[in-house]
PDB file of C-alpha atoms in Angstrom:
ATOM      1  CA  MET A 138     -14.269  -3.617  23.661  1.00 53.00           C
ATOM      2  CA  ASN A 139     -13.896  -1.716  20.146  1.00 47.00           C
ATOM      3  CA  THR A 140     -10.278  -0.281  19.509  1.00 51.00           C
ATOM      4  CA  PRO A 141      -9.697   0.965  16.001  1.00 69.00           C
ATOM      5  CA  LEU A 142      -7.830  -1.744  15.580  1.00 79.00           C
ATOM      6  CA  LEU A 143     -11.010  -4.059  15.477  1.00 87.00           C
ATOM      7  CA  SER A 144     -12.879  -2.271  13.727  1.00 89.00           C
ATOM      8  CA  ASP A 145     -14.858  -5.203  11.954  1.00 93.00           C
ATOM      9  CA  THR A 146     -17.223  -7.703  13.051  1.00 95.00           C
ATOM     10  CA  CYS A 147     -16.932 -11.883  12.978  1.00 96.00           C
ATOM     11  CA  SER A 148     -19.197 -14.660  14.289  1.00 97.00           C
ATOM     12  CA  ILE A 149     -17.165 -17.141  16.109  1.00 96.00           C
ATOM     13  CA  GLU A 150     -18.969 -21.173  16.024  1.00 95.00           C
ATOM     14  CA  THR A 151     -17.851 -23.788  17.790  1.00 93.00           C
ATOM     15  CA  LEU A 152     -18.504 -27.874  16.569  1.00 91.00           C
ATOM     16  CA  LEU A 153     -21.211 -29.985  18.673  1.00 90.00           C
ATOM     17  CA  PRO A 154     -21.247 -33.837  18.977  1.00 85.00           C
ATOM     18  CA  SER A 155     -24.136 -35.190  17.838  1.00 82.00           C
ATOM     19  CA  TYR A 156     -25.543 -38.712  16.100  1.00 79.00           C
ATOM     20  CA  SER A 157     -27.406 -39.630  13.390  1.00 74.00           C
ATOM     21  CA  ALA A 158     -30.823 -40.969  14.615  1.00 76.00           C
ATOM     22  CA  GLU A 159     -30.935 -43.429  11.651  1.00 79.00           C
ATOM     23  CA  THR A 160     -27.330 -44.722  11.339  1.00 79.00           C
ATOM     24  CA  GLY A 161     -26.065 -43.918  15.058  1.00 75.00           C
ATOM     25  CA  GLU A 162     -23.285 -42.627  13.541  1.00 82.00           C
ATOM     26  CA  SER A 163     -21.549 -39.674  15.403  1.00 77.00           C
ATOM     27  CA  ALA A 164     -21.605 -36.418  12.916  1.00 77.00           C
ATOM     28  CA  GLY A 165     -21.373 -33.391  13.772  1.00 83.00           C
ATOM     29  CA  GLN A 166     -22.908 -30.123  14.199  1.00 87.00           C
ATOM     30  CA  TRP A 167     -21.401 -26.200  13.737  1.00 92.00           C
ATOM     31  CA  SER A 168     -23.367 -24.177  16.980  1.00 93.00           C
ATOM     32  CA  THR A 169     -22.637 -19.818  16.963  1.00 94.00           C
ATOM     33  CA  LEU A 170     -20.607 -20.250  19.927  1.00 93.00           C
ATOM     34  CA  ALA A 171     -20.593 -15.366  19.429  1.00 94.00           C
ATOM     35  CA  GLU A 172     -21.936 -12.975  16.971  1.00 95.00           C
ATOM     36  CA  ASN A 173     -20.646  -9.445  16.611  1.00 95.00           C
ATOM     37  CA  VAL A 174     -17.557  -9.897  17.896  1.00 94.00           C
ATOM     38  CA  PRO A 175     -15.060  -7.021  17.434  1.00 94.00           C
ATOM     39  CA  CYS A 176     -12.098  -8.365  15.132  1.00 94.00           C
ATOM     40  CA  ARG A 177      -9.922  -7.383  12.392  1.00 93.00           C
ATOM     41  CA  LEU A 178      -8.995  -9.513   9.596  1.00 95.00           C
ATOM     42  CA  ARG A 179      -5.516  -9.292   7.647  1.00 92.00           C
ATOM     43  CA  GLN A 180      -3.730 -11.674   4.665  1.00 91.00           C
ATOM     44  CA  LEU A 181      -0.300 -13.205   6.381  1.00 88.00           C
ATOM     45  CA  SER A 182       2.551 -11.977   4.645  1.00 84.00           C
ATOM     46  CA  ALA A 183       5.204 -14.216   3.061  1.00 81.00           C
ATOM     47  CA  ASP A 184       8.022 -13.964   5.588  1.00 79.00           C
ATOM     48  CA  GLU A 185       5.030 -14.076   7.960  1.00 75.00           C
ATOM     49  CA  THR A 186       3.416 -17.530   6.327  1.00 71.00           C
ATOM     50  CA  LEU A 187       6.955 -19.142   5.922  1.00 71.00           C
ATOM     51  CA  ARG A 188       8.084 -18.662   9.675  1.00 70.00           C
ATOM     52  CA  GLY A 189       4.192 -19.448  10.766  1.00 61.00           C
ATOM     53  CA  ARG A 190       5.115 -23.070   8.819  1.00 58.00           C
ATOM     54  CA  ALA A 191       6.250 -24.901  11.929  1.00 57.00           C
ATOM     55  CA  VAL A 192       3.668 -23.565  13.745  1.00 70.00           C
ATOM     56  CA  PHE A 193       0.104 -23.158  12.289  1.00 77.00           C
ATOM     57  CA  LYS A 194       0.779 -25.186   8.667  1.00 74.00           C
ATOM     58  CA  ARG A 195      -2.403 -23.966   6.306  1.00 82.00           C
ATOM     59  CA  ALA A 196      -2.657 -20.770   7.871  1.00 87.00           C
ATOM     60  CA  SER A 197      -3.229 -17.572   5.389  1.00 89.00           C
ATOM     61  CA  TYR A 198      -4.905 -15.233   7.398  1.00 92.00           C
ATOM     62  CA  ALA A 199      -4.306 -13.909  11.188  1.00 92.00           C
ATOM     63  CA  LEU A 200      -8.532 -12.630  13.366  1.00 93.00           C
ATOM     64  CA  TYR A 201      -7.551 -10.652  16.405  1.00 93.00           C
ATOM     65  CA  ILE A 202     -10.102 -11.091  19.099  1.00 93.00           C
ATOM     66  CA  PRO A 203     -10.477  -9.664  21.945  1.00 91.00           C
ATOM     67  CA  SER A 204      -8.909 -12.196  24.512  1.00 87.00           C
ATOM     68  CA  THR A 205     -11.237 -15.683  24.974  1.00 85.00           C
ATOM     69  CA  GLU A 206      -9.792 -19.549  25.066  1.00 85.00           C
ATOM     70  CA  LEU A 207     -11.410 -22.044  22.438  1.00 88.00           C
ATOM     71  CA  ASP A 208     -10.566 -24.931  20.645  1.00 89.00           C
ATOM     72  CA  PRO A 209      -9.246 -24.101  17.595  1.00 88.00           C
ATOM     73  CA  ALA A 210      -9.831 -27.632  16.454  1.00 88.00           C
ATOM     74  CA  LEU A 211     -13.796 -27.038  17.232  1.00 91.00           C
ATOM     75  CA  THR A 212     -13.940 -23.474  16.112  1.00 93.00           C
ATOM     76  CA  ARG A 213     -13.990 -21.640  12.806  1.00 95.00           C
ATOM     77  CA  VAL A 214     -14.816 -18.399  12.471  1.00 96.00           C
ATOM     78  CA  LYS A 215     -17.484 -16.412   9.523  1.00 97.00           C
ATOM     79  CA  TYR A 216     -16.706 -13.182   8.425  1.00 96.00           C
ATOM     80  CA  SER A 217     -17.929 -11.447   5.463  1.00 94.00           C
ATOM     81  CA  GLY A 218     -19.848 -13.601   4.142  1.00 93.00           C
ATOM     82  CA  ARG A 219     -16.917 -16.152   3.784  1.00 95.00           C
ATOM     83  CA  VAL A 220     -16.128 -19.820   6.486  1.00 96.00           C
ATOM     84  CA  PHE A 221     -12.477 -20.120   8.156  1.00 96.00           C
ATOM     85  CA  ARG A 222     -10.823 -22.046   9.909  1.00 94.00           C
ATOM     86  CA  VAL A 223      -9.279 -22.075  12.566  1.00 94.00           C
ATOM     87  CA  ASP A 224      -5.749 -23.759  12.522  1.00 92.00           C
ATOM     88  CA  GLY A 225      -4.530 -21.863  15.684  1.00 90.00           C
ATOM     89  CA  ALA A 226      -4.690 -19.254  18.332  1.00 89.00           C
ATOM     90  CA  ARG A 227      -2.258 -17.340  20.607  1.00 87.00           C
ATOM     91  CA  ASP A 228      -2.575 -14.407  23.274  1.00 86.00           C
ATOM     92  CA  MET A 229      -1.505 -11.539  22.034  1.00 81.00           C
ATOM     93  CA  GLY A 230      -0.083 -10.186  25.531  1.00 72.00           C
ATOM     94  CA  GLY A 231      -0.619  -7.379  27.291  1.00 68.00           C
ATOM     95  CA  ARG A 232      -2.760  -8.130  29.943  1.00 68.00           C
ATOM     96  CA  LYS A 233      -5.092 -10.686  27.584  1.00 65.00           C
ATOM     97  CA  ARG A 234      -6.401  -7.728  26.251  1.00 83.00           C
ATOM     98  CA  LEU A 235      -6.368  -9.745  22.220  1.00 88.00           C
ATOM     99  CA  THR A 236      -6.048 -13.107  20.698  1.00 90.00           C
ATOM    100  CA  ALA A 237      -4.661 -14.053  17.078  1.00 90.00           C
ATOM    101  CA  LEU A 238      -6.690 -16.649  15.881  1.00 92.00           C
ATOM    102  CA  TYR A 239      -4.483 -17.539  12.701  1.00 92.00           C
ATOM    103  CA  LEU A 240      -7.202 -18.994   9.678  1.00 93.00           C
ATOM    104  CA  GLU A 241      -7.443 -20.827   6.716  1.00 93.00           C
ATOM    105  CA  GLU A 242     -10.588 -20.124   4.785  1.00 92.00           C
ATOM    106  CA  TYR A 243     -12.861 -23.199   3.348  1.00 87.00           C
ATOM    107  CA  ARG A 244     -12.765 -23.558  -0.352  1.00 76.00           C
TER     108      ARG A 244
END
């Protein structure tokens, strides 16, 4: 589903549980869930950021991808060498064609 709206690509990663063999402590390891996902990234406007504070507190970007179900707490996105945490996700309607992910860039 590569439409003019989804003119870029990104990778979606998920956090898998892992444990240290030496200490037994739990940790996490990022694993690629999907590569070359058609997408479009845009920075949220000041108005969107203010209105969205109650729902997605730290999000500064919206990323549109083909419809998918994922757990925002266990997901991150790599886009053009940048890494983003997913603060939330919304189905964009229209027969579940698009999902909007609300992102915060790792610094």
